[in-house]
Short mmCIF file of C-alpha atoms in Angstrom, two decimals:
data_model
loop_
_atom_site.label_atom_id
_atom_site.label_comp_id
_atom_site.label_asym_id
_atom_site.label_seq_id
_atom_site.Cartn_x
_atom_site.Cartn_y
_atom_site.Cartn_z
CA UNK A 1 -14.16 -14.22 -8.41
CA UNK A 2 -10.61 -13.08 -9.04
CA UNK A 3 -7.96 -15.76 -9.04
CA UNK A 4 -5.95 -16.09 -5.85
CA UNK A 5 -8.58 -14.63 -3.51
CA UNK A 6 -10.28 -16.86 -0.97
CA UNK A 7 -13.97 -17.57 -1.17
CA UNK A 8 -16.27 -15.67 1.11
CA UNK A 9 -16.81 -17.21 4.49
CA UNK A 10 -20.15 -18.73 5.39
CA UNK A 11 -19.40 -18.73 9.09
CA UNK A 12 -19.90 -15.42 10.84
CA UNK A 13 -16.92 -14.36 12.95
CA UNK A 14 -18.78 -15.20 16.16
CA UNK A 15 -20.18 -18.57 15.07
CA UNK A 16 -19.08 -22.08 14.33
CA UNK A 17 -19.89 -23.90 11.11
CA UNK A 18 -23.21 -25.78 11.09
CA UNK A 19 -21.35 -29.11 11.08
CA UNK A 20 -19.39 -28.37 14.28
CA UNK A 21 -19.63 -30.81 17.19
CA UNK A 22 -18.61 -29.04 20.41
CA UNK A 23 -19.65 -29.11 24.03
CA UNK A 24 -20.48 -25.87 25.85
CA UNK A 25 -17.08 -26.04 27.60
CA UNK A 26 -15.30 -26.49 24.26
CA UNK A 27 -17.25 -23.58 22.79
CA UNK A 28 -15.97 -21.37 25.60
CA UNK A 29 -12.40 -22.42 24.76
CA UNK A 30 -12.96 -21.69 21.07
CA UNK A 31 -14.39 -18.27 21.91
CA UNK A 32 -11.38 -17.44 24.09
CA UNK A 33 -8.92 -18.55 21.41
CA UNK A 34 -10.74 -16.55 18.71
CA UNK A 35 -10.87 -13.50 21.02
CA UNK A 36 -7.15 -13.78 21.77
CA UNK A 37 -6.36 -13.98 18.06
CA UNK A 38 -8.60 -10.96 17.41
CA UNK A 39 -6.85 -8.99 20.18
CA UNK A 40 -3.43 -9.84 18.79
CA UNK A 41 -4.48 -8.98 15.24
CA UNK A 42 -5.73 -5.58 16.36
CA UNK A 43 -2.63 -4.89 18.47
CA UNK A 44 -0.43 -5.80 15.51
CA UNK A 45 -2.52 -3.68 13.10
CA UNK A 46 -2.82 -6.60 10.72
CA UNK A 47 -4.56 -6.10 7.38
CA UNK A 48 -8.25 -7.09 7.38
CA UNK A 49 -7.69 -10.29 5.36
CA UNK A 50 -5.00 -11.51 7.73
CA UNK A 51 -7.16 -10.75 10.79
CA UNK A 52 -10.00 -12.67 9.17
CA UNK A 53 -7.67 -15.63 8.57
CA UNK A 54 -6.67 -15.65 12.22
CA UNK A 55 -10.27 -15.40 13.37
CA UNK A 56 -11.41 -18.14 11.02
CA UNK A 57 -8.63 -20.45 12.21
CA UNK A 58 -9.62 -19.77 15.82
CA UNK A 59 -13.26 -20.64 15.18
CA UNK A 60 -12.49 -23.77 13.16
CA UNK A 61 -9.60 -25.31 15.09
CA UNK A 62 -11.72 -27.34 17.54
CA UNK A 63 -14.94 -27.45 15.51
CA UNK A 64 -14.89 -31.27 15.62
CA UNK A 65 -13.17 -31.72 18.97
CA UNK A 66 -16.18 -33.46 20.46
CA UNK A 67 -17.11 -35.52 17.39
CA UNK A 68 -17.21 -39.29 17.67
CA UNK A 69 -14.14 -41.34 16.88
CA UNK A 70 -16.04 -42.91 13.99
CA UNK A 71 -16.78 -39.47 12.49
CA UNK A 72 -13.17 -38.35 12.90
CA UNK A 73 -11.84 -41.53 11.30
CA UNK A 74 -14.30 -41.13 8.42
CA UNK A 75 -12.98 -37.63 7.79
CA UNK A 76 -9.32 -38.63 8.13
CA UNK A 77 -9.12 -42.15 6.66
CA UNK A 78 -5.88 -44.00 7.24
CA UNK A 79 -4.55 -41.59 9.86
CA UNK A 80 -3.09 -43.60 12.74
CA UNK A 81 -2.78 -40.72 15.20
CA UNK A 82 -4.18 -40.91 18.70
CA UNK A 83 -7.88 -40.08 18.93
CA UNK A 84 -7.08 -36.83 20.79
CA UNK A 85 -5.25 -35.47 17.73
CA UNK A 86 -7.66 -36.32 14.91
CA UNK A 87 -9.96 -33.32 15.32
CA UNK A 88 -7.60 -30.84 13.59
CA UNK A 89 -7.16 -32.80 10.37
CA UNK A 90 -10.85 -33.76 10.46
CA UNK A 91 -11.99 -30.14 10.80
CA UNK A 92 -9.65 -29.03 8.01
CA UNK A 93 -10.91 -31.80 5.71
CA UNK A 94 -14.54 -31.02 6.56
CA UNK A 95 -14.06 -27.30 5.95
CA UNK A 96 -12.26 -28.02 2.68
CA UNK A 97 -15.16 -30.21 1.52
CA UNK A 98 -17.76 -27.56 2.36
CA UNK A 99 -18.64 -25.92 -0.95
CA UNK A 100 -19.81 -22.79 0.87
CA UNK A 101 -16.80 -22.42 3.15
CA UNK A 102 -13.76 -20.23 2.82
CA UNK A 103 -11.00 -22.57 1.74
CA UNK A 104 -7.95 -20.48 2.41
CA UNK A 105 -4.96 -22.87 2.36
CA UNK A 106 -3.26 -20.99 5.19
CA UNK A 107 -6.32 -21.38 7.45
CA UNK A 108 -6.69 -25.06 6.59
CA UNK A 109 -2.99 -25.69 7.27
CA UNK A 110 -3.28 -23.93 10.64
CA UNK A 111 -6.37 -25.90 11.66
CA UNK A 112 -5.05 -29.24 10.38
CA UNK A 113 -1.83 -29.13 12.40
CA UNK A 114 -2.76 -26.98 15.42
CA UNK A 115 -2.36 -29.87 17.88
CA UNK A 116 0.99 -31.16 16.64
CA UNK A 117 2.73 -28.28 14.88
CA UNK A 118 3.88 -27.66 11.32
CA UNK A 119 7.22 -26.41 10.02
CA UNK A 120 5.53 -24.93 6.94
CA UNK A 121 3.22 -22.58 8.83
CA UNK A 122 2.97 -18.91 8.08
CA UNK A 123 1.77 -16.52 10.78
CA UNK A 124 -1.81 -17.83 10.87
CA UNK A 125 -0.65 -21.28 11.97
CA UNK A 126 1.87 -19.90 14.41
CA UNK A 127 -0.69 -17.55 15.96
CA UNK A 128 -3.30 -20.31 16.30
CA UNK A 129 -0.79 -22.70 17.86
CA UNK A 130 0.14 -20.06 20.41
CA UNK A 131 -3.41 -18.89 21.12
CA UNK A 132 -4.61 -22.46 21.65
CA UNK A 133 -1.84 -23.03 24.19
CA UNK A 134 -2.12 -19.60 25.80
CA UNK A 135 -5.91 -19.67 26.21
CA UNK A 136 -6.43 -17.78 29.48
CA UNK A 137 -9.05 -20.32 30.58
CA UNK A 138 -6.48 -23.06 30.92
CA UNK A 139 -5.37 -23.55 34.52
CA UNK A 140 -1.71 -24.56 34.24
CA UNK A 141 1.13 -22.02 34.47
CA UNK A 142 -1.31 -19.10 34.28
CA UNK A 143 1.16 -16.29 35.12
CA UNK A 144 3.76 -17.54 32.62
CA UNK A 145 1.20 -18.10 29.88
CA UNK A 146 -0.44 -14.70 30.52
CA UNK A 147 2.96 -13.02 30.16
CA UNK A 148 3.59 -14.86 26.88
CA UNK A 149 0.15 -13.89 25.56
CA UNK A 150 0.85 -10.26 26.41
CA UNK A 151 4.23 -10.40 24.60
CA UNK A 152 2.89 -12.06 21.45
CA UNK A 153 1.90 -8.92 19.48
CA UNK A 154 5.35 -7.40 19.89
CA UNK A 155 7.46 -10.58 19.73
CA UNK A 156 5.45 -13.23 17.86
CA UNK A 157 8.42 -15.30 16.72
CA UNK A 158 10.00 -15.42 20.18
CA UNK A 159 6.70 -16.37 21.81
CA UNK A 160 6.08 -19.02 19.14
CA UNK A 161 9.51 -20.54 19.81
CA UNK A 162 8.80 -20.56 23.55
CA UNK A 163 5.37 -22.18 23.06
CA UNK A 164 6.83 -24.86 20.77
CA UNK A 165 9.52 -25.59 23.34
CA UNK A 166 6.99 -25.86 26.17
CA UNK A 167 4.68 -28.12 24.15
CA UNK A 168 7.51 -30.41 23.04
CA UNK A 169 8.83 -30.65 26.60
CA UNK A 170 5.34 -31.45 27.92
CA UNK A 171 4.88 -34.15 25.26
CA UNK A 172 8.20 -35.74 26.17
CA UNK A 173 7.47 -35.61 29.93
CA UNK A 174 4.07 -37.19 29.31
CA UNK A 175 5.64 -40.12 27.50
CA UNK A 176 3.78 -39.41 24.26
CA UNK A 177 5.77 -39.91 21.08
CA UNK A 178 6.74 -36.83 19.08
CA UNK A 179 4.94 -37.16 15.77
CA UNK A 180 6.87 -36.48 12.60
CA UNK A 181 5.24 -33.04 12.01
CA UNK A 182 6.22 -32.02 15.55
CA UNK A 183 9.79 -33.20 15.02
CA UNK A 184 10.03 -31.25 11.75
CA UNK A 185 8.71 -28.12 13.47
CA UNK A 186 11.11 -28.55 16.39
CA UNK A 187 14.08 -29.10 14.05
CA UNK A 188 13.12 -26.05 11.95
CA UNK A 189 13.58 -23.86 15.04
CA UNK A 190 17.13 -25.05 15.81
#
């Protein structure tokens, strides 16, 4: 293997890793997110490797969303985040530990922080963050989110900024604390 190239992926584009723990409803969400990322990648004429990154991130992002709290805590020891947020870091750690998996740092960074945001993201992380939020199966603000999803291929940075703003505002309205990674992301956009 040449240095700097990612390992081959064991997960087919339309499948989850064997260690995934997802309900049928969650699988449908994952499929929609992966499909949205694939659509955007095609519309943007991304190189094959970048499209594969996006697809891989889409398939992995919620791979442990329905795992037990004990399993999540085992995979992310010492993390004091709310239970709802542990699945991203847990999935990234599990994928990174899988000797047969593709361990692309950009994919792992996207998956790890997809629920809270990351100021260090490249386009894979930004695209996943947006696709997860803009999943057409979600019921809230459908017309607005559909318009944003349609705009993404042409204006990815503007849509990303809008999605970050909406997610931060929702978090604040909900009374949840803004975690440090979210604050860093928010401040990086100012």
